[in-house]
PDB file of C-alpha atoms in Angstrom:
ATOM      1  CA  UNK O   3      41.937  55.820  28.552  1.00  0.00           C
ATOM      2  CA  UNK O   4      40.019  55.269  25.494  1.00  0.00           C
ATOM      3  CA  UNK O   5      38.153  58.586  24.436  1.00  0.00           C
ATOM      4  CA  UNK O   6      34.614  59.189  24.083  1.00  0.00           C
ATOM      5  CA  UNK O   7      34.441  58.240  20.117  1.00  0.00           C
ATOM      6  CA  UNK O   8      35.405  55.200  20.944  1.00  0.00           C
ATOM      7  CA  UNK O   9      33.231  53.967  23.441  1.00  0.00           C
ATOM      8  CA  UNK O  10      30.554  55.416  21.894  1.00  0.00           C
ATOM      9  CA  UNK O  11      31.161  53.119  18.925  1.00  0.00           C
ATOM     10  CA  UNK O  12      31.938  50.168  21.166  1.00  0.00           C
ATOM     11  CA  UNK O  13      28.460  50.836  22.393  1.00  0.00           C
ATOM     12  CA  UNK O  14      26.657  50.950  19.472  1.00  0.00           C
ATOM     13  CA  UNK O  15      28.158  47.498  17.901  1.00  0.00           C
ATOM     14  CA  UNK O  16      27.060  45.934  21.299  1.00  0.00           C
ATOM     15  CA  UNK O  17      23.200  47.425  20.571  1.00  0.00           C
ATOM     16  CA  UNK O  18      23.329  46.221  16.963  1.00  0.00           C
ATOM     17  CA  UNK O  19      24.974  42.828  18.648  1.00  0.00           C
ATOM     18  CA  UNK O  20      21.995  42.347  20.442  1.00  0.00           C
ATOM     19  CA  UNK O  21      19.581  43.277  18.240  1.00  0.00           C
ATOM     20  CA  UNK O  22      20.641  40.957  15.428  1.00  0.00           C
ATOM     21  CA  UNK O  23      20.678  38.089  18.252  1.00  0.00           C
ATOM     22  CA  UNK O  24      17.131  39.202  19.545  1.00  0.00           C
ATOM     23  CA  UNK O  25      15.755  39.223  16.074  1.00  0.00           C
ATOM     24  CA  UNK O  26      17.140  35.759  15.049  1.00  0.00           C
ATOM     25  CA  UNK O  27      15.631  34.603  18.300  1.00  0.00           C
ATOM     26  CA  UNK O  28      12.555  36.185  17.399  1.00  0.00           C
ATOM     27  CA  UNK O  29      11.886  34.730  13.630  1.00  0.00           C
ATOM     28  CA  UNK O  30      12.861  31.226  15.402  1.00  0.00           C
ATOM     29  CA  UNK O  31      10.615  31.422  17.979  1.00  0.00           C
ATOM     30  CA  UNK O  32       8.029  32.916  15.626  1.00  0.00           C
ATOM     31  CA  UNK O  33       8.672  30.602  12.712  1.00  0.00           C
ATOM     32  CA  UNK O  34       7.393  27.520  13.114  1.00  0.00           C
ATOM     33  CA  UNK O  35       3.288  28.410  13.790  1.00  0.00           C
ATOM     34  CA  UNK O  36       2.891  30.085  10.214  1.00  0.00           C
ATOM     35  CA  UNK O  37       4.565  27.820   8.246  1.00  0.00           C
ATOM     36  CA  UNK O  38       2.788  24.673  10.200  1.00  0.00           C
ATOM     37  CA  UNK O  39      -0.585  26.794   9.107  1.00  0.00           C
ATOM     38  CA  UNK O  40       0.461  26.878   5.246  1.00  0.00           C
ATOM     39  CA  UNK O  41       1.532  23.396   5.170  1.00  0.00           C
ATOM     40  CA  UNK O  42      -1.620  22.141   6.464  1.00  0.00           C
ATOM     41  CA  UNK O  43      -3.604  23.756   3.854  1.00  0.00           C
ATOM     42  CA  UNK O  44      -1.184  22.700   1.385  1.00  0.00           C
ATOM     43  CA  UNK O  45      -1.841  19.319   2.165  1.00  0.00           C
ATOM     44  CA  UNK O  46      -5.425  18.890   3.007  1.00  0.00           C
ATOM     45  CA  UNK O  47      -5.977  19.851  -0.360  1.00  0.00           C
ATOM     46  CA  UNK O  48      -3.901  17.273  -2.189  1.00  0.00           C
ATOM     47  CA  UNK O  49      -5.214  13.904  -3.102  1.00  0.00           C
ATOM     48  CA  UNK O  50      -3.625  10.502  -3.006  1.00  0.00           C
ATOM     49  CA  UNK O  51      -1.129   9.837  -6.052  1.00  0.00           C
ATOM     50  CA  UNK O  52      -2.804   7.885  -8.843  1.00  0.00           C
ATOM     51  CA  UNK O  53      -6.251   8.559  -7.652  1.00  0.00           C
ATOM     52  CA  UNK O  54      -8.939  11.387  -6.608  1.00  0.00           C
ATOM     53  CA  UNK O  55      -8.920  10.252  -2.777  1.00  0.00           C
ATOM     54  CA  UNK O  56      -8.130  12.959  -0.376  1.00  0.00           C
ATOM     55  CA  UNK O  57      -5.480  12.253   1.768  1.00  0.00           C
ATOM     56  CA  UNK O  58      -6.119  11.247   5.416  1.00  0.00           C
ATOM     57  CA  UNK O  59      -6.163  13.185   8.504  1.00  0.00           C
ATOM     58  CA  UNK O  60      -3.169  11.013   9.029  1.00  0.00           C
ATOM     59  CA  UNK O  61      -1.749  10.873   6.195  1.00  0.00           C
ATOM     60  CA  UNK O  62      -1.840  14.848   5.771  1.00  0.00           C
ATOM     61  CA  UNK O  63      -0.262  14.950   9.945  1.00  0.00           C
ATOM     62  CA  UNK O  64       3.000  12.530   8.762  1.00  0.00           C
ATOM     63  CA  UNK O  65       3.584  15.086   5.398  1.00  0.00           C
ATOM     64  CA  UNK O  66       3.197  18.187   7.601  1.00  0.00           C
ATOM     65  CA  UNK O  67       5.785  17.070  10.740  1.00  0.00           C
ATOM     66  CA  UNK O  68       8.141  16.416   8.034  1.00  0.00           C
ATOM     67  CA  UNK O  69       8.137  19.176   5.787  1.00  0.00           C
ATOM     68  CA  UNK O  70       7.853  21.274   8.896  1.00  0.00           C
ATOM     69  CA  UNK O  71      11.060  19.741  10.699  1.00  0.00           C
ATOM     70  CA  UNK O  72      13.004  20.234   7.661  1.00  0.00           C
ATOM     71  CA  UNK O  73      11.822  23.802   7.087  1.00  0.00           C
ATOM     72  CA  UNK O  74      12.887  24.778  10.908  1.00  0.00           C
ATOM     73  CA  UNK O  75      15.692  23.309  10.612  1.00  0.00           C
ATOM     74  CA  UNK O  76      16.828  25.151   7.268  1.00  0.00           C
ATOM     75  CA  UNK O  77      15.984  28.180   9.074  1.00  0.00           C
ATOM     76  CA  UNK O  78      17.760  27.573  11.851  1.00  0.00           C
ATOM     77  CA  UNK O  79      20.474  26.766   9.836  1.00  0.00           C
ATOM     78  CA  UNK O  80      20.075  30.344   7.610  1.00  0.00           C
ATOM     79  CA  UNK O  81      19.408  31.915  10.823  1.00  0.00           C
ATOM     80  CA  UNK O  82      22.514  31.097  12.293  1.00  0.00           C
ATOM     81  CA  UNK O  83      24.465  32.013   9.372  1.00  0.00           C
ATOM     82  CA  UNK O  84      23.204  35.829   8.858  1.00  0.00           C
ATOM     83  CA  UNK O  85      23.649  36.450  12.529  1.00  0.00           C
ATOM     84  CA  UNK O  86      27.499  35.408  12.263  1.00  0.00           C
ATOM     85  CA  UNK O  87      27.973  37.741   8.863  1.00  0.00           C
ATOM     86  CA  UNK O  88      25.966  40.233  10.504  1.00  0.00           C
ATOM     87  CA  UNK O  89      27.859  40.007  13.839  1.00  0.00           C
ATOM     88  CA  UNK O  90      31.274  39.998  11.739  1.00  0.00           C
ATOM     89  CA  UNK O  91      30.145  42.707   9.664  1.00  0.00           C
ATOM     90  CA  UNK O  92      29.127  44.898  12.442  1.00  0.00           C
ATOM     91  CA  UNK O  93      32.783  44.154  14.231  1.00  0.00           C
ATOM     92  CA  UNK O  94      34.466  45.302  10.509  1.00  0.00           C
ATOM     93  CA  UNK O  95      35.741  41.809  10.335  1.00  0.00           C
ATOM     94  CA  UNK O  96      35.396  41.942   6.798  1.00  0.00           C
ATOM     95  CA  UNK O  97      38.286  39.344   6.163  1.00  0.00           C
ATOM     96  CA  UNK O  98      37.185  36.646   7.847  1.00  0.00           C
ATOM     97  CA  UNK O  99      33.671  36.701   5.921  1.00  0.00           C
ATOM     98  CA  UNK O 100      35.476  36.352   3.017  1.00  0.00           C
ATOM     99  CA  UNK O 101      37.909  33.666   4.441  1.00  0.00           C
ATOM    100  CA  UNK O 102      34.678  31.790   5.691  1.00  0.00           C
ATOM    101  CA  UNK O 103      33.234  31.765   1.834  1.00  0.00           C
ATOM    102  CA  UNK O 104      36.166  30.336   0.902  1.00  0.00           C
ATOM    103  CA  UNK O 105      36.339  28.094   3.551  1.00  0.00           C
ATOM    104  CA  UNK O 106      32.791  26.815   2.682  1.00  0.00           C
ATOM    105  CA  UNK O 107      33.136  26.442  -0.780  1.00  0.00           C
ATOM    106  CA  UNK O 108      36.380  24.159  -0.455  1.00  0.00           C
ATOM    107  CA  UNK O 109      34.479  21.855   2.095  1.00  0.00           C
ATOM    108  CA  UNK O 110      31.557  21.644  -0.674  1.00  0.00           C
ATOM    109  CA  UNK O 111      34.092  20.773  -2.995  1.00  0.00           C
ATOM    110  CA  UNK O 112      35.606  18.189  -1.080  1.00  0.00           C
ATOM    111  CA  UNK O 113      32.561  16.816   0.382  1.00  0.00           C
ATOM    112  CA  UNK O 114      30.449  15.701  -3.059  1.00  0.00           C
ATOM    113  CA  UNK O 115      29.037  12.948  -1.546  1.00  0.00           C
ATOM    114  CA  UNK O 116      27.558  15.068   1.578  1.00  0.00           C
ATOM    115  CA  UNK O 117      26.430  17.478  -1.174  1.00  0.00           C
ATOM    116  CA  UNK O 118      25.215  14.787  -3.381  1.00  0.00           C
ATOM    117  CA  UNK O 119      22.914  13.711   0.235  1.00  0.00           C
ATOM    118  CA  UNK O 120      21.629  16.895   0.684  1.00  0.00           C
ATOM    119  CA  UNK O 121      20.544  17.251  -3.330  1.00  0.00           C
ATOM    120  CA  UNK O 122      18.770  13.600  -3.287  1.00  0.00           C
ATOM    121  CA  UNK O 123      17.211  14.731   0.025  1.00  0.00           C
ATOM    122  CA  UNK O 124      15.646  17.882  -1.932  1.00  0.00           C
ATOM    123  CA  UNK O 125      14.548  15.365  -4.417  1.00  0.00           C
ATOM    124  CA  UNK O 126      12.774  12.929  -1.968  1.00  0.00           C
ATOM    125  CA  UNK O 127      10.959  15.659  -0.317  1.00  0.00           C
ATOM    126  CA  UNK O 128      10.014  17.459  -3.609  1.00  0.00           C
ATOM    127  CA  UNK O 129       8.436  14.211  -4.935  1.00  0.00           C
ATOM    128  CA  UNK O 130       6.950  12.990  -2.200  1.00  0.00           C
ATOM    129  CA  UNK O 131       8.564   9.588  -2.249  1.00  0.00           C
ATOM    130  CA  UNK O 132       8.057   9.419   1.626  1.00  0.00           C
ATOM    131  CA  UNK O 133       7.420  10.805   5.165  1.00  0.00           C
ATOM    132  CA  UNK O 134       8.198  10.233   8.411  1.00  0.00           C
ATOM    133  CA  UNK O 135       5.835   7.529   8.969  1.00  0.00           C
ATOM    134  CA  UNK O 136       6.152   5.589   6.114  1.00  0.00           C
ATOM    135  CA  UNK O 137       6.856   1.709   5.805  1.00  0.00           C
ATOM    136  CA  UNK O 138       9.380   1.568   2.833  1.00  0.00           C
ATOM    137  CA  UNK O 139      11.830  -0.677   1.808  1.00  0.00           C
ATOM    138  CA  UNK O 140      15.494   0.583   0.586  1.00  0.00           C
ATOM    139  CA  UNK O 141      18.028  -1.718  -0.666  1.00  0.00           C
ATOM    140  CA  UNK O 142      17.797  -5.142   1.438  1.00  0.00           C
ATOM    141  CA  UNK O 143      16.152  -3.148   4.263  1.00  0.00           C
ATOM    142  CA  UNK O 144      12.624  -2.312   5.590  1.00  0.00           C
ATOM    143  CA  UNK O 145      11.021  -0.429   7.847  1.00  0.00           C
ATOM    144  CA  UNK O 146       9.357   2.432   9.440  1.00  0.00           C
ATOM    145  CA  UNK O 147      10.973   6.047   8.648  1.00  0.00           C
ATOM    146  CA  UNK O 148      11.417   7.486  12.335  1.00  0.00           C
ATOM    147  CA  UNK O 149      13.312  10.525  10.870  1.00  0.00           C
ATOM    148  CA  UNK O 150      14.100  12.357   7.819  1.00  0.00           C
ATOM    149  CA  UNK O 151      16.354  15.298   7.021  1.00  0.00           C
ATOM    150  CA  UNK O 152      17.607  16.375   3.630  1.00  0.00           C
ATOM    151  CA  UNK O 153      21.395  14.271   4.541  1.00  0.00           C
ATOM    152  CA  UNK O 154      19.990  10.909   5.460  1.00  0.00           C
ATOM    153  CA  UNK O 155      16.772   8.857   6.433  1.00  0.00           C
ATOM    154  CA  UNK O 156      16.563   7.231   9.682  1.00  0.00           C
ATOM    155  CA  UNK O 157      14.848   3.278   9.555  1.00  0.00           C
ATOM    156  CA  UNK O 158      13.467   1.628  12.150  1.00  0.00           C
ATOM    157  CA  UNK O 159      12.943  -2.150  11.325  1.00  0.00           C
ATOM    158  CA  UNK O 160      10.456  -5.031  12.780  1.00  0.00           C
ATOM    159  CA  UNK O 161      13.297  -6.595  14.783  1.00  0.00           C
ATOM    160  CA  UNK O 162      13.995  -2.853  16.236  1.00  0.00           C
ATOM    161  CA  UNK O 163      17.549  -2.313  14.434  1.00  0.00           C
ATOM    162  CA  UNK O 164      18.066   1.649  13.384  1.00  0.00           C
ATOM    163  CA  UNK O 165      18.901   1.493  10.241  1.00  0.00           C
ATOM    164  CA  UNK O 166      20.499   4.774   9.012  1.00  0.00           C
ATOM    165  CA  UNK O 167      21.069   5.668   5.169  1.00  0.00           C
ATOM    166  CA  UNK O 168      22.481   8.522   3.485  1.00  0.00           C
ATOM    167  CA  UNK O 169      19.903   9.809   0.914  1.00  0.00           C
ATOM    168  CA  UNK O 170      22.858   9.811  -1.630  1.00  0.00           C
ATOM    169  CA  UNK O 171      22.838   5.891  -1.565  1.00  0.00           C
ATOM    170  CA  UNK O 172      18.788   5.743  -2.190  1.00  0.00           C
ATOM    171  CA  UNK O 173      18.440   4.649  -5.842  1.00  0.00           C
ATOM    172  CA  UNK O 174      14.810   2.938  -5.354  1.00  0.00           C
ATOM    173  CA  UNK O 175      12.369   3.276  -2.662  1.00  0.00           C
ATOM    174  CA  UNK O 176       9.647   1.165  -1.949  1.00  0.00           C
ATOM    175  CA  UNK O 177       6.886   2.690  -0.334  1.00  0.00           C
ATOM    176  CA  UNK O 178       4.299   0.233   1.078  1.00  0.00           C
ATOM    177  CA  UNK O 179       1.942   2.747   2.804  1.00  0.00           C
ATOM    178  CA  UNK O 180       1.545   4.894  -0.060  1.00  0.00           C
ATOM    179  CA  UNK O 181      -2.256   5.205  -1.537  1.00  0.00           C
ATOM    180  CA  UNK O 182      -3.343   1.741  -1.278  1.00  0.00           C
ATOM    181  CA  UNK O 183      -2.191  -1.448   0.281  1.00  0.00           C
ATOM    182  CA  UNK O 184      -2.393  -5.363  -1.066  1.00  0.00           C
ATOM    183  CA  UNK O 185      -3.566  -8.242   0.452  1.00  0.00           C
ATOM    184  CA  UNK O 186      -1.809 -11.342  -1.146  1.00  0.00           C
ATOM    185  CA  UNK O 187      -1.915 -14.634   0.137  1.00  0.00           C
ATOM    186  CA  UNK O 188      -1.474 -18.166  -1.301  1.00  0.00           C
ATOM    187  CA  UNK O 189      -4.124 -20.274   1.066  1.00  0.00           C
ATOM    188  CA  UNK O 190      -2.551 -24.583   0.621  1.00  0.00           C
ATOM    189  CA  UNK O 191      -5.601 -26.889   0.946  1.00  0.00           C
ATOM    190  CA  UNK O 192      -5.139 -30.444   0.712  1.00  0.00           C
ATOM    191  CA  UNK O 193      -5.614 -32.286  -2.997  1.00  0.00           C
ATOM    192  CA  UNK O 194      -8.978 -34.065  -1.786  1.00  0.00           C
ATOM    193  CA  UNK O 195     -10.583 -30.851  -0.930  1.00  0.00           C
ATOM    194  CA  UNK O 196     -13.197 -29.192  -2.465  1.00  0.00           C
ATOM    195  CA  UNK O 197     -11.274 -27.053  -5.173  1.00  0.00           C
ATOM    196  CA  UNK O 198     -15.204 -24.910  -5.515  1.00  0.00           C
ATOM    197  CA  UNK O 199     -16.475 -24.894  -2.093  1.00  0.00           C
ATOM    198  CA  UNK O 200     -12.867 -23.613  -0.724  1.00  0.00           C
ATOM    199  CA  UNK O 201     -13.133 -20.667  -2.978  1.00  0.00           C
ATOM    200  CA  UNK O 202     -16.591 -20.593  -2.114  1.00  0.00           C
ATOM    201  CA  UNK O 203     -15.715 -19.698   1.244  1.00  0.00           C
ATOM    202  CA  UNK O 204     -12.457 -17.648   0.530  1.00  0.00           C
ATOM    203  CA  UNK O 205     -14.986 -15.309  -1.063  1.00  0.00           C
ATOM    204  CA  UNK O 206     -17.650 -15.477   1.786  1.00  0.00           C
ATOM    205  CA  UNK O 207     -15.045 -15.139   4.102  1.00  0.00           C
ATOM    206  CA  UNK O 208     -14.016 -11.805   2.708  1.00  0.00           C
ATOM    207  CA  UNK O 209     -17.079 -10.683   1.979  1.00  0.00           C
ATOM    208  CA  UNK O 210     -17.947 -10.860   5.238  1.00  0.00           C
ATOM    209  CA  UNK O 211     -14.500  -9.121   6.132  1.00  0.00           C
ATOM    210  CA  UNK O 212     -15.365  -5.809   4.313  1.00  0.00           C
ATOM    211  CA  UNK O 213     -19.171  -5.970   5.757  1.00  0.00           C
ATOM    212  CA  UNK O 214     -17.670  -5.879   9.198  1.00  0.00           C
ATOM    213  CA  UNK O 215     -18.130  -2.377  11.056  1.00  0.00           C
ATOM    214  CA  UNK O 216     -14.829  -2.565  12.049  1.00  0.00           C
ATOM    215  CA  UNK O 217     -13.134  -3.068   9.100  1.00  0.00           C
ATOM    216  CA  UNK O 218     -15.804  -1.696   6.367  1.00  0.00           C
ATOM    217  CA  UNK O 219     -13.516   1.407   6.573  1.00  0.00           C
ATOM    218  CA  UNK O 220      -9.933   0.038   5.777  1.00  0.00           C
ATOM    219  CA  UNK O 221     -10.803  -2.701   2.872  1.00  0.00           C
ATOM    220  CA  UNK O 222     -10.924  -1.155  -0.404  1.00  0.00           C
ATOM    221  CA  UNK O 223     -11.472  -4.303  -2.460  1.00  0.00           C
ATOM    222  CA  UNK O 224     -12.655  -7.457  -0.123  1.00  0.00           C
ATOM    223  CA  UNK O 225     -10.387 -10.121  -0.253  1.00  0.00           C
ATOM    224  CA  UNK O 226     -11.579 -13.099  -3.014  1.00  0.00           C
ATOM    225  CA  UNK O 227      -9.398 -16.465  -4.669  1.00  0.00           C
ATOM    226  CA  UNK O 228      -8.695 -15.276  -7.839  1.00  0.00           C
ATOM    227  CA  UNK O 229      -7.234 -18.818  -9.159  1.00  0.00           C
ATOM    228  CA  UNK O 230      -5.580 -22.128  -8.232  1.00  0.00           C
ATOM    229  CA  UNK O 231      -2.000 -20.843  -8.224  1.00  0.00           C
ATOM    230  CA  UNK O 232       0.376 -23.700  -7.631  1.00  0.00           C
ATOM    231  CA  UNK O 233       0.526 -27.188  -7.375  1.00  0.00           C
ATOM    232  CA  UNK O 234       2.778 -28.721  -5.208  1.00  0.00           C
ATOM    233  CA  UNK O 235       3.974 -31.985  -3.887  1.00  0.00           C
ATOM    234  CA  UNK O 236       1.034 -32.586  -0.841  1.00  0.00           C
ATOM    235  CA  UNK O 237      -1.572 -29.900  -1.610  1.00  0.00           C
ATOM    236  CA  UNK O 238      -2.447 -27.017  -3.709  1.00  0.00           C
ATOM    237  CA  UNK O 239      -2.636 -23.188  -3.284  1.00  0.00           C
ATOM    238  CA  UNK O 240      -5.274 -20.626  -3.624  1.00  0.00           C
ATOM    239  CA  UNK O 241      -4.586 -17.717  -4.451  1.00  0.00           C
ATOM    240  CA  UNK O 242      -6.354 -14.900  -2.430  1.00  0.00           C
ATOM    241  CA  UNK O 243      -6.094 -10.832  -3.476  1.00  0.00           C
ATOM    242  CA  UNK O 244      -7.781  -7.800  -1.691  1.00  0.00           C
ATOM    243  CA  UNK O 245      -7.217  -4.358  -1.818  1.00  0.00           C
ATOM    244  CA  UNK O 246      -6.983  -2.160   1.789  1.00  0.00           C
ATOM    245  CA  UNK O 247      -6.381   1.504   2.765  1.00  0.00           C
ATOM    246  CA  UNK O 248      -2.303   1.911   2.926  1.00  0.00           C
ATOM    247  CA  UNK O 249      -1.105   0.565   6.226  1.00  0.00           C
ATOM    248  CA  UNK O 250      -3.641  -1.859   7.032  1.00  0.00           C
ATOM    249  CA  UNK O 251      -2.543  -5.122   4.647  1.00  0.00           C
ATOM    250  CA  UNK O 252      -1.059  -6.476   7.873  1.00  0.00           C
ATOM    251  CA  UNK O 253      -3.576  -5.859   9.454  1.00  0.00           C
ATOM    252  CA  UNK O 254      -6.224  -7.349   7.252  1.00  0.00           C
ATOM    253  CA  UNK O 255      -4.033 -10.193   6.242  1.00  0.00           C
ATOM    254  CA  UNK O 256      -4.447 -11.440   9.795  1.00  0.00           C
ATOM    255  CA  UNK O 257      -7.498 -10.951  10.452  1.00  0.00           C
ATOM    256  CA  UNK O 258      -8.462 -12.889   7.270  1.00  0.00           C
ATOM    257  CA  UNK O 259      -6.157 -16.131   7.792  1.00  0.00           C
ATOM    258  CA  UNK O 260      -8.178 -16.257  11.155  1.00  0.00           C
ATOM    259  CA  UNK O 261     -11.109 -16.687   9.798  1.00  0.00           C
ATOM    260  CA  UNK O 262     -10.144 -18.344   6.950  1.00  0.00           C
ATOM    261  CA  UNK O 263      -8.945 -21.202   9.204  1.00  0.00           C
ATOM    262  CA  UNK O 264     -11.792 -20.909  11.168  1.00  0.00           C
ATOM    263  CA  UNK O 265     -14.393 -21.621   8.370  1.00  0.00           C
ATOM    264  CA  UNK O 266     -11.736 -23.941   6.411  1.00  0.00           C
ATOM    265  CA  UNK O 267     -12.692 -26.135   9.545  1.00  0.00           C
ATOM    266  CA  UNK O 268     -16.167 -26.003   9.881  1.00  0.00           C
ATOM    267  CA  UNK O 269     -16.394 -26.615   6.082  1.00  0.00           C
ATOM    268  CA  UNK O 270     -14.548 -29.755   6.387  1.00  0.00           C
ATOM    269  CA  UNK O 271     -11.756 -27.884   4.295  1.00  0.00           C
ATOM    270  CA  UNK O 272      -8.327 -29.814   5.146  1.00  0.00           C
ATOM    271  CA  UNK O 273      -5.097 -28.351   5.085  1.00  0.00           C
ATOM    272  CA  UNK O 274      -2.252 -30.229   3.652  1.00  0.00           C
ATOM    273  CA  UNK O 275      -0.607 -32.477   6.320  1.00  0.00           C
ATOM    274  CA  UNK O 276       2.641 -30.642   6.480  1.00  0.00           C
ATOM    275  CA  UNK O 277       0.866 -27.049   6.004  1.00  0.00           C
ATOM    276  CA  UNK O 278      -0.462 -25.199   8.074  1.00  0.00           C
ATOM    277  CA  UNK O 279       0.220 -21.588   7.782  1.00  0.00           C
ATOM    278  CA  UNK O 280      -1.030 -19.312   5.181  1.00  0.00           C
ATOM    279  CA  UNK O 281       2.332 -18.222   2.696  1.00  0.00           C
ATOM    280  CA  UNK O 282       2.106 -15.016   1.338  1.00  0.00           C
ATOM    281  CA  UNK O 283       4.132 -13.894  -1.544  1.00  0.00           C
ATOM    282  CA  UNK O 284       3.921 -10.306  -1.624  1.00  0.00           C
ATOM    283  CA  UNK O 285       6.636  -7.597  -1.220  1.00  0.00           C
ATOM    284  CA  UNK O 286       5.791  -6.258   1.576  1.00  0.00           C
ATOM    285  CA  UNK O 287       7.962  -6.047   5.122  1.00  0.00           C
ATOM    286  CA  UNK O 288       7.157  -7.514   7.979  1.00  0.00           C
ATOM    287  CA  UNK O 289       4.424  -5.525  10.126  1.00  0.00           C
ATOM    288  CA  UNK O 290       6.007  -2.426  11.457  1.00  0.00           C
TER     289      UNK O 290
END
């Protein structure tokens, strides 16, 4: 039978067990409300890069559900680490701490690339290059970031593909719903129109855009032709710029070829024979 010393001690490691598990529950369960709180202030107080716009209510809601998924998850992850040295320490299993470390520090050595994620991940977040949320384009892809962790960036693009990239492999980001958003089209009208009266009524047209209640809010700079752009072989372009809130070029860009066609029509405007769309040159993905 074991004596009285020894249960007594086998008893005691089970308490301390317990009360290392209860108190990792505990700071997890616990966690996430306070540093929700501080992140919100954080952010409410920054502005938008390159100007002295706050951010918006939305805008401030995609940087905190980031930051704050990556924070609970680090915790977790530290969490779940001093519990198991804790645990092993309270069972004298002294060794296999150290044979752990070692363990570790070979896979990090081995495993630059996953390290080299994780580092570029820190960066991203750091420098606010984007946030679950965002429309950016990496590489030959675009899309909507659906999730971010400090390994690798989740994409979801217009067609509906996941695209999923290791932060590692990120060398430039393009981030198209970041302060302030474009609107860039190239309107054809035929070579008998009215080179004046069309850009009269490009600039009405938009003017009349950024008066409208329910877009006053979202257009920055109202759409206006700018220039004859191009000449081609059955018409001619316009060229049309406006400036909108980030996230709403789409958006506005459609809502302004509408009524662009729509006036083009009553103003006796004609479109060349074989166009009949609006082209638009810009960067920017398809609409998320």
């Amino acid at each position: 039978m074991l004596d009285g010393t020894v249960l007594e001690q086998a008893r005691d490691d089970v308490v301390w067990i317990i009360l290392i598990i209860v108190v990792g529950l505990l700071v997890l369960r616990f966690a996430r409300a306070p540093i929700r709180r501080i992140l919100q202030r954080v952010f409410e107080g920054q502005t938008q890069p390159g100007s002295t716009q706050k951010l918006t209510a939305a805008e401030v809601q995609k940087r905190v559900d980031t930051v704050e998924t990556l924070a609970m998850s680090t915790i977790r992850f530290v969490v779940l680490v001093l519990v198991v040295i804790l645990v092993l320490g309270v069972l004298n299993l002294g060794p296999v701490i150290a044979g752990l470390g070692l363990v570790l520090a070979a896979i990090a050595f081995a495993g630059q690339d996953f390290v080299r994620d994780y580092l570029s991940g820190l960066v991203i977040l750091l420098e606010n290059h984007f946030y679950v949320g965002d429309v950016i384009g990496v590489g030959p892809v675009n899309g909507t970031v659906e999730d971010f962790s400090l390994r690798r960036t989740k994409l979801r693009d217009p067609s509906g593909t996941l695209h999923i990239v290791a932060n590692g492999e990120i060398r430039i980001a393009s981030n198209f719903t970041r302060g302030f958003g474009g609107i860039n089209l190239d309107m054809p009208i035929a070579y008998d129109a009215d080179v004046d009266r069309a850009m009269a009524i490009i600039g009405e047209v938009g003017a009349a855009l950024a008066a409208d209640p329910e877009w006053a809010d979202r257009i920055i700079e109202a759409p206006a032709a700018v220039r004859v752009e191009t000449l081609g072989d059955i018409g001619m372009t316009i060229k049309v710029l406006g400036k909108v809130r980030a996230g709403e070029q789409w958006a506005a860009s459609g809502e302004l070829r509408r009524r662009l066609l729509a006036a083009f029509a009553a103003g006796g405007i004609d479109l060349p024979s074989r166009a009949g769309t609006f082209v638009e040159h810009s960067v920017e993905p398809a609409e998320p």
